[in-house]
PDB file of C-alpha atoms in Angstrom:
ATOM      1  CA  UNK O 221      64.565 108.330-159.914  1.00 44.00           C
ATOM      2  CA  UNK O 222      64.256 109.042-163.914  1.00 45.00           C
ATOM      3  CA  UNK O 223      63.078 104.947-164.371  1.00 48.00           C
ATOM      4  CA  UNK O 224      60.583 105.478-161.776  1.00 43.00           C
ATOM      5  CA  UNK O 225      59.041 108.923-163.257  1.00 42.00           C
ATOM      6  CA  UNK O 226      59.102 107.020-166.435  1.00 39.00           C
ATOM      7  CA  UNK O 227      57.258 103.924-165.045  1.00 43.00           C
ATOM      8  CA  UNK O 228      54.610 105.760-163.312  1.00 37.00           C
ATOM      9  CA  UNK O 229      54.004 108.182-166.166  1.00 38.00           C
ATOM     10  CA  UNK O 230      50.960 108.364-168.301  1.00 35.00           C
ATOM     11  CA  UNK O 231      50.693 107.778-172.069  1.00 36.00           C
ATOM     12  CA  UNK O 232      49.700 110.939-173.009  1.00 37.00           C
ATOM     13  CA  UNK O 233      50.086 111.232-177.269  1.00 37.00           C
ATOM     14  CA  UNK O 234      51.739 108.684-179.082  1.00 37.00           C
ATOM     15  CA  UNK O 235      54.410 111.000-180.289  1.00 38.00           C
ATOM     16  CA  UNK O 236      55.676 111.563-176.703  1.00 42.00           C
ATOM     17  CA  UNK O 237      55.112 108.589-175.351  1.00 42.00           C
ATOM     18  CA  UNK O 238      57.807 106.783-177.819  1.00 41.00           C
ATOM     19  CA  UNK O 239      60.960 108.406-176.262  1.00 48.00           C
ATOM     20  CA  UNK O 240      59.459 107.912-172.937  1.00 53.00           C
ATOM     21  CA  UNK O 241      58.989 104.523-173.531  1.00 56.00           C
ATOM     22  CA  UNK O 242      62.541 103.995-175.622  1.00 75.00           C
ATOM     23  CA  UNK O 243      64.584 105.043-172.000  1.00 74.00           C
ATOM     24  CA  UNK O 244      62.411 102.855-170.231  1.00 70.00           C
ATOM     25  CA  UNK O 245      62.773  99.830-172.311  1.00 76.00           C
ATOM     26  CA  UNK O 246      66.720 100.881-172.307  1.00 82.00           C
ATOM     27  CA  UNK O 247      66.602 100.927-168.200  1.00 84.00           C
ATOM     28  CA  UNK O 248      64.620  98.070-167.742  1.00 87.00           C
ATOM     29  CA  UNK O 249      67.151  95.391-170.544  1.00 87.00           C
ATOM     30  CA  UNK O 250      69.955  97.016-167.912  1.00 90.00           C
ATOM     31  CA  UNK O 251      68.246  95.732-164.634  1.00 92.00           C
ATOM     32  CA  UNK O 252      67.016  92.406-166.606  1.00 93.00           C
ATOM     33  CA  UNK O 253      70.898  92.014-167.275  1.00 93.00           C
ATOM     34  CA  UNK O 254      72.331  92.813-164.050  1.00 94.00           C
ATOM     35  CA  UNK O 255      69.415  90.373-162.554  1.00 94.00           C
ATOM     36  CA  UNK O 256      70.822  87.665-165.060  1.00 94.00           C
ATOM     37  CA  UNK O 257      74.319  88.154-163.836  1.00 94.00           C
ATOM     38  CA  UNK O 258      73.116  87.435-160.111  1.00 95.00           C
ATOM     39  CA  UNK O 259      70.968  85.019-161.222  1.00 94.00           C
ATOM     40  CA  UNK O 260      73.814  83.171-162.878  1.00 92.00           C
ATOM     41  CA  UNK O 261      76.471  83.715-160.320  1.00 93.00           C
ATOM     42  CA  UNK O 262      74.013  82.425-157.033  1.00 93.00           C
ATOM     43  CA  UNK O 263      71.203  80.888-158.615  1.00 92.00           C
ATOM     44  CA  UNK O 264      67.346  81.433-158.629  1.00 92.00           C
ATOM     45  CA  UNK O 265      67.745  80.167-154.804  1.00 92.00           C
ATOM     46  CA  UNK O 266      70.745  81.918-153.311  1.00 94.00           C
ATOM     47  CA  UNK O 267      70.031  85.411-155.007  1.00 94.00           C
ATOM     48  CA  UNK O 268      68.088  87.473-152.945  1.00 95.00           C
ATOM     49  CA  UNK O 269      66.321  90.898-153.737  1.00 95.00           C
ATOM     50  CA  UNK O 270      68.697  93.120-152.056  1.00 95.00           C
ATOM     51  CA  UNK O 271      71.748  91.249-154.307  1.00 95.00           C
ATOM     52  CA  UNK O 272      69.360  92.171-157.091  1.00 94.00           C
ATOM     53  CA  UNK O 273      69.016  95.625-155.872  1.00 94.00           C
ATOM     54  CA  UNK O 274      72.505  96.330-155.357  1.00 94.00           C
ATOM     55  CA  UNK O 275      73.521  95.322-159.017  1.00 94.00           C
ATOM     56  CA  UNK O 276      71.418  96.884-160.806  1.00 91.00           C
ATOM     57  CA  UNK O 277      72.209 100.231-158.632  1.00 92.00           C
ATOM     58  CA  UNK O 278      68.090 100.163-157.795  1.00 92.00           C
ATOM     59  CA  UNK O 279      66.902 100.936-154.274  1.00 92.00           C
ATOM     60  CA  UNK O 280      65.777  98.163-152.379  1.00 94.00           C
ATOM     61  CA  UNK O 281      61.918  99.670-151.687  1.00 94.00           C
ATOM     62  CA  UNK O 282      61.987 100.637-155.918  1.00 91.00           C
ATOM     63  CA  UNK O 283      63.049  96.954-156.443  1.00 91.00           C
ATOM     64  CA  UNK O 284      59.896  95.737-154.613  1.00 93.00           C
ATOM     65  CA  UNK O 285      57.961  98.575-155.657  1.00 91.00           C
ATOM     66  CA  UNK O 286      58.102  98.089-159.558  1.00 89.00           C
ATOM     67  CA  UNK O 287      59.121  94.270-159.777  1.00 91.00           C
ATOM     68  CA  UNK O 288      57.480  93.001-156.853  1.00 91.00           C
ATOM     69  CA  UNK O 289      59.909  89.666-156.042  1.00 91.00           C
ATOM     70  CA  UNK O 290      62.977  87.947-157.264  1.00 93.00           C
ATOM     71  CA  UNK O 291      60.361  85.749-159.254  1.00 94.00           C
ATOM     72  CA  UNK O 292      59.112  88.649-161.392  1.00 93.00           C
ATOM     73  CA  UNK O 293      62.060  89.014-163.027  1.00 94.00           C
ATOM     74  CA  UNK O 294      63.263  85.799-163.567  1.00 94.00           C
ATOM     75  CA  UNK O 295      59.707  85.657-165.722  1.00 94.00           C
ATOM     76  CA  UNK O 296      60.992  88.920-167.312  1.00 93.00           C
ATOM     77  CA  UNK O 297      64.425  87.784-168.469  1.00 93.00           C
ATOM     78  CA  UNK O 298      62.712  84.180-169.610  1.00 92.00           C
ATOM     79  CA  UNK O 299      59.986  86.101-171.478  1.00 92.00           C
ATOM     80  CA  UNK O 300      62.582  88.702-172.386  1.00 91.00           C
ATOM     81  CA  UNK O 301      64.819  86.304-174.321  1.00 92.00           C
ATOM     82  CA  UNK O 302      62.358  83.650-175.819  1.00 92.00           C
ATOM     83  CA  UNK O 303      60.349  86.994-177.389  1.00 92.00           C
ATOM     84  CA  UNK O 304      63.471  88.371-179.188  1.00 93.00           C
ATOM     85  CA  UNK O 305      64.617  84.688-180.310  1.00 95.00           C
ATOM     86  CA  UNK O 306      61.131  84.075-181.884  1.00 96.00           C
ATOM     87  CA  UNK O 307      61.094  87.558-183.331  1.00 96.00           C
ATOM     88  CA  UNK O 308      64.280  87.527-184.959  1.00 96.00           C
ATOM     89  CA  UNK O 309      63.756  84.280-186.474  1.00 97.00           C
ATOM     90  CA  UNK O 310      60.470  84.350-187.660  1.00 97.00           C
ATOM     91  CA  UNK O 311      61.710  87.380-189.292  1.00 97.00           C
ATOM     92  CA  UNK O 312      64.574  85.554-190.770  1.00 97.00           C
ATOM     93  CA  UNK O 313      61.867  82.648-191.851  1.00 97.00           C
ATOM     94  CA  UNK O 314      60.052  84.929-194.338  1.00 96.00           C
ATOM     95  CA  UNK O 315      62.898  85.518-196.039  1.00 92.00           C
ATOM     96  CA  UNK O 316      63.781  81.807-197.017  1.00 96.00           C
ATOM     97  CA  UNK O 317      61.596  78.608-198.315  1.00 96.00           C
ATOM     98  CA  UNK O 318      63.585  75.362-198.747  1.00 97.00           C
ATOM     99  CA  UNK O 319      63.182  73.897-196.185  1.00 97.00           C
ATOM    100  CA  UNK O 320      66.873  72.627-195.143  1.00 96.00           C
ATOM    101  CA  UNK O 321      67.867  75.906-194.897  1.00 97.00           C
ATOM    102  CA  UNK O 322      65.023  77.092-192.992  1.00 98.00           C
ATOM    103  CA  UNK O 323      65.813  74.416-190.513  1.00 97.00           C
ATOM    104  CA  UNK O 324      69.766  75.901-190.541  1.00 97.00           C
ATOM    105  CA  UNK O 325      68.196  79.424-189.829  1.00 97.00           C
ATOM    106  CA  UNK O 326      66.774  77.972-187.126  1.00 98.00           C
ATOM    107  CA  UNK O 327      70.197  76.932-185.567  1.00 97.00           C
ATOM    108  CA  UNK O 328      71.839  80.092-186.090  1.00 97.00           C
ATOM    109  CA  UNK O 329      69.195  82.134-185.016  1.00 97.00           C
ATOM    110  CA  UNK O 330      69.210  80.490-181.775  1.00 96.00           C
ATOM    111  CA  UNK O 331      72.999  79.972-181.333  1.00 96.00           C
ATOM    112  CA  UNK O 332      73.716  83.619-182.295  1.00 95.00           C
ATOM    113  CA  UNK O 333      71.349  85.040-179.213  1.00 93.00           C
ATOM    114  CA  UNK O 334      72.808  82.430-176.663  1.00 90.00           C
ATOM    115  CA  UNK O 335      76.789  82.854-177.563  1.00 92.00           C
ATOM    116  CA  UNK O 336      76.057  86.690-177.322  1.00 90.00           C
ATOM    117  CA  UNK O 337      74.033  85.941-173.930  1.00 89.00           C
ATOM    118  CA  UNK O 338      75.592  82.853-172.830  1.00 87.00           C
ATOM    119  CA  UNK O 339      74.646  83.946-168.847  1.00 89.00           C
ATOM    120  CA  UNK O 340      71.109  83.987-169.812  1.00 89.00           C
ATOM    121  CA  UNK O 341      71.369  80.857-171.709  1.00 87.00           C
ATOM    122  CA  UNK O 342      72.797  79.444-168.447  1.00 87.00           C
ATOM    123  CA  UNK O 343      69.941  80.795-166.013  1.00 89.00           C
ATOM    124  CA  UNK O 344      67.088  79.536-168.929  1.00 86.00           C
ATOM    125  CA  UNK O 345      68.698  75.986-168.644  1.00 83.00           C
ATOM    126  CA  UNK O 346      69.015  75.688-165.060  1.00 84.00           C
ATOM    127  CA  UNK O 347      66.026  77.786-163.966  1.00 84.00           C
ATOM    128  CA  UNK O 348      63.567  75.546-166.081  1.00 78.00           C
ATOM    129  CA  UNK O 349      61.341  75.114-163.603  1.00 84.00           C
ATOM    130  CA  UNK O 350      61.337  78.430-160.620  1.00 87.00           C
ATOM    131  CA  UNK O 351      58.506  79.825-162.316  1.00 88.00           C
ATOM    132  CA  UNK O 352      55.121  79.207-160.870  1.00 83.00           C
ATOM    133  CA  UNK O 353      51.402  79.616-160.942  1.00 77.00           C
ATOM    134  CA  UNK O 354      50.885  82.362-164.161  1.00 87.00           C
ATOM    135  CA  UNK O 355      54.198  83.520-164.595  1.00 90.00           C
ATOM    136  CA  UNK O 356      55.337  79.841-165.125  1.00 89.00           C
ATOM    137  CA  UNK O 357      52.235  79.325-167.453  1.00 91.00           C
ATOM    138  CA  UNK O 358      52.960  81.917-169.372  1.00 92.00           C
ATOM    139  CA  UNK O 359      56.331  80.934-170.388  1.00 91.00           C
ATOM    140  CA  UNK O 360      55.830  77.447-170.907  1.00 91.00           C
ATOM    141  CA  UNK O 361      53.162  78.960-173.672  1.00 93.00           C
ATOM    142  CA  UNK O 362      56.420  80.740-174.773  1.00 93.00           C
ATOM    143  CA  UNK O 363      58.526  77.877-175.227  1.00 93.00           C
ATOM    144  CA  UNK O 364      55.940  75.861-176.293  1.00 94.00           C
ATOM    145  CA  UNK O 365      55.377  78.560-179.496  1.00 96.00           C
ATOM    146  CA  UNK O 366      58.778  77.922-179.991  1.00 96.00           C
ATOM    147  CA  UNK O 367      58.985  74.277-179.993  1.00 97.00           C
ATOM    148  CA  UNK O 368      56.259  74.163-182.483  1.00 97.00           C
ATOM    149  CA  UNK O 369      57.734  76.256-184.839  1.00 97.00           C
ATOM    150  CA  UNK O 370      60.631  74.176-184.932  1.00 97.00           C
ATOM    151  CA  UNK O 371      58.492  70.781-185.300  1.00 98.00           C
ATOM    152  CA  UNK O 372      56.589  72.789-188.025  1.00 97.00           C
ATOM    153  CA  UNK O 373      59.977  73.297-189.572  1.00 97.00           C
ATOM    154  CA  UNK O 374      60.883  69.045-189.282  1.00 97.00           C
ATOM    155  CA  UNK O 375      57.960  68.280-190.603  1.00 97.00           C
ATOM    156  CA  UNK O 376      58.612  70.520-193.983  1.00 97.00           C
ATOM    157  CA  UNK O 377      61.839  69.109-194.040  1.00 96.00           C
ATOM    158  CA  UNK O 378      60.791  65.512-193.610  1.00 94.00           C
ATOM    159  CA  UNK O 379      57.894  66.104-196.651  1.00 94.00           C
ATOM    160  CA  UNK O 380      60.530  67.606-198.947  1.00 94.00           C
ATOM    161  CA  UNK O 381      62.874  64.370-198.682  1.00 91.00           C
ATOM    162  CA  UNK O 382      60.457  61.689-198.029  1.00 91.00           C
ATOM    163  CA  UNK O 383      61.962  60.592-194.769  1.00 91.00           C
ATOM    164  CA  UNK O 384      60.692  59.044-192.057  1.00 89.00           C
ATOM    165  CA  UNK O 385      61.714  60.054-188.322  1.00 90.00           C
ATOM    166  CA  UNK O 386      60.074  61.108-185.164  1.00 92.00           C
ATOM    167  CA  UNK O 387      59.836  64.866-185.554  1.00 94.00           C
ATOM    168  CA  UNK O 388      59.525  64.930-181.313  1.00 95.00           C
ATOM    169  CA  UNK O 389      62.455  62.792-180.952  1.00 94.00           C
ATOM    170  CA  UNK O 390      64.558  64.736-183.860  1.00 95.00           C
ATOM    171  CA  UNK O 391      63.304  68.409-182.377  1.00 96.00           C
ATOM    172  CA  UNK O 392      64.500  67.702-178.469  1.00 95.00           C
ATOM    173  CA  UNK O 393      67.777  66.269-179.971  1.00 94.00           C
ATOM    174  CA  UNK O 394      68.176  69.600-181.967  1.00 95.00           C
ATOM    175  CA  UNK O 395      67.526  71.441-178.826  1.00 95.00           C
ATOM    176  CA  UNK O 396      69.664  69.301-176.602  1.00 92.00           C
ATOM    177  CA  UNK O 397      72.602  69.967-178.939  1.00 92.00           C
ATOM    178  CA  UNK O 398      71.802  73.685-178.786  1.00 93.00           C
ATOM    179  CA  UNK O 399      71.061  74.229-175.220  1.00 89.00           C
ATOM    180  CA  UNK O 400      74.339  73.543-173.441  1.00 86.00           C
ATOM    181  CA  UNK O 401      76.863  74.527-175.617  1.00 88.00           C
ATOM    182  CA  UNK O 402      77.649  77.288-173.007  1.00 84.00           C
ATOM    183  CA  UNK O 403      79.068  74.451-170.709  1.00 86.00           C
ATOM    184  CA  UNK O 404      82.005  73.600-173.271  1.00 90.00           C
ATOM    185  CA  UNK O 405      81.965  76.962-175.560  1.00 90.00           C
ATOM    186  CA  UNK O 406      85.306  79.148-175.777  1.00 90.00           C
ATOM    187  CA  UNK O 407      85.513  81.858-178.006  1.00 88.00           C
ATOM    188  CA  UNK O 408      89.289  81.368-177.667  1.00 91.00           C
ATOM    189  CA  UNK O 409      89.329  78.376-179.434  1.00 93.00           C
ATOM    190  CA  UNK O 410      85.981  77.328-180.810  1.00 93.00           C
ATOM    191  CA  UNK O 411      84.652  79.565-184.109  1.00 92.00           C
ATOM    192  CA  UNK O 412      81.536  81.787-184.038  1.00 93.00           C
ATOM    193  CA  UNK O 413      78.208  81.249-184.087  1.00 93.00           C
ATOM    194  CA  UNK O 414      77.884  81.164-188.477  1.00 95.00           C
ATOM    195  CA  UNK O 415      80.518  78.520-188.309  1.00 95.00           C
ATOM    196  CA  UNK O 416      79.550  76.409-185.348  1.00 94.00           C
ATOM    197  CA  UNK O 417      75.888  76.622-186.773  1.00 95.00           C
ATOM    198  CA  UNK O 418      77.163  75.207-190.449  1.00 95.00           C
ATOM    199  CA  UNK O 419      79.081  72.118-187.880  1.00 95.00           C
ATOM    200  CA  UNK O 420      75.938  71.148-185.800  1.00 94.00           C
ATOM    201  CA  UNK O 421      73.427  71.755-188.752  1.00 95.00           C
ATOM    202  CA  UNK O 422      75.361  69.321-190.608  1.00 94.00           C
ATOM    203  CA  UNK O 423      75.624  66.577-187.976  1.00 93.00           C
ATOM    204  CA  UNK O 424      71.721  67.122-187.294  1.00 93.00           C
ATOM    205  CA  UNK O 425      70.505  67.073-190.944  1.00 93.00           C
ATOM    206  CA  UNK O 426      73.131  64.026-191.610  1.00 91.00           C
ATOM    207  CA  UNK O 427      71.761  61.918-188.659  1.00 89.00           C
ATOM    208  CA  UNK O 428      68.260  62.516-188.914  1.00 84.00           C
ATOM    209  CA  UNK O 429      68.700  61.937-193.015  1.00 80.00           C
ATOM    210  CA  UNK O 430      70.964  58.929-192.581  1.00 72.00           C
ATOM    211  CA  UNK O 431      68.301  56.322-191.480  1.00 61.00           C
ATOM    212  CA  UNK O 432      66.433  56.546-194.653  1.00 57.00           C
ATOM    213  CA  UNK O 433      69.617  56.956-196.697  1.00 58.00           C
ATOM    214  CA  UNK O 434      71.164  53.614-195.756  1.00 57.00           C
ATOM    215  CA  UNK O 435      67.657  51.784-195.765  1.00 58.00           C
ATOM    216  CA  UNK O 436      67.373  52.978-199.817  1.00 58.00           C
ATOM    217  CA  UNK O 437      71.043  51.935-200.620  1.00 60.00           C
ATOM    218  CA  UNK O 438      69.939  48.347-198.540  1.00 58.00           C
ATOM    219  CA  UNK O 439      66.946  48.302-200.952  1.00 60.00           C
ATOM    220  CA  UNK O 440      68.999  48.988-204.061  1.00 65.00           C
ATOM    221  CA  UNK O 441      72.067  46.388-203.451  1.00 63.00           C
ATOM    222  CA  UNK O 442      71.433  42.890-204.512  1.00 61.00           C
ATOM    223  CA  UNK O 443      71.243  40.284-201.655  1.00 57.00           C
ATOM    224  CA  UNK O 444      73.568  37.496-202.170  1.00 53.00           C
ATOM    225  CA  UNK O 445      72.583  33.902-201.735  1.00 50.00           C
ATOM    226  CA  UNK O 446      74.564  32.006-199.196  1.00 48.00           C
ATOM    227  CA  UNK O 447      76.217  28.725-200.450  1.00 47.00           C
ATOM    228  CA  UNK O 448      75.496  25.819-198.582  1.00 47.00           C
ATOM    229  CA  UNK O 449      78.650  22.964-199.053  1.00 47.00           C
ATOM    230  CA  UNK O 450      78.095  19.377-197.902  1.00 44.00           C
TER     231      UNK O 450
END
């Protein structure tokens, strides 16, 4: 099969090896997506390699051959999306300084992948924890890159207002927010991802803000002295 030649193909010269490569990386984001729909419809558990197999349109002996177990490419769709999410948005990032915004980049970046791939957002959240031994290492290095980026972003935020929060606390409630809207999402009814990302950014920044807010306007309003009548 054409993927197969292409797989097991030398890199010869750079200038032929970049088409080769292009149709690869095109066959292989097919089979990671077909995988994903199984994935999603059976779960990690009930899927088996042959349902994998016969989705993707892959023999059963290539599916073993070149991805070895059902594991495999569960670590290739995790590592898959979290690679293009922190791509994108650190790309976005350079673009932008203050630090609110950066934080509402952050939101869109990540709602705009998982409404356009909201069976992949489904397998991430329930699949957590299939991976093993170095696959599931590696990702959790993944995520972890992630997570830090977006505590690096809190704490810039927190610095440029002079608030005081847990930056852990605030960051898992960001991503908890995030993370399942494809249980309730509709795109019948509920806007797109610019809109919905203005909504929850708003909500986030106002909570996390709100603490300090009403502590100053405390701090500012004069206590009044309580009568005492005999």
């Amino acid at each position: 099969m054409a993927f197969a030649a292409k797989l097991a193909r030398p890199r010869r010269a750079a200038s032929a090896a970049v088409p080769n490569r292009t149709r690869f990386d095109s066959r292989l984001a097919e089979i990671l997506e077909h995988a994903t729909e199984v994935f999603c419809a059976k779960g990690y558990e009930g899927a088996s390699m042959r349902d994998l197999s016969r989705a993707s349109g892959m023999s059963l002996a290539g599916m073993y051959y070149y991805f070895e177990s059902k594991e495999r490419l569960l670590y290739l769709i995790q590592k898959h999306t979290f690679s293009t999410i922190i791509e994108r948005l650190r790309a976005r990032l350079e673009k932008i300084s203050n630090p609110e915004q950066r934080i509402r980049v952050f939101i869109l970046n990540h709602l705009e992948y998982f409404l356009a791939n909201q069976k992949a957002m489904k397998v991430l959240s329930h699949e957590d924890d299939a991976l093993k031994n170095g696959f599931g290492a590696e990702i959790a290095a993944v995520k972890r890159e992630y997570y830090r980026i977006c505590v690096g972003l809190m704490e810039e935020f927190k610095q440029s207002r002079g608030l005081d929060f847990s930056s852990r606390m605030a960051v898992l409630s960001l991503f908890g927010m995030m993370n399942w809207i494809y249980t309730w999402y509709n795109p019948r009814v509920d806007a797109d991802a610019a809109i919905l990302s203005r909504g929850m950014g708003d909500i986030f920044l106002c909570g996390i803000s709100g603490r300090v807010q009403r502590q100053r306007a405390a701090a500012k309003t004069p206590q009044k002295k309580k009568s005492i009548s005999n």
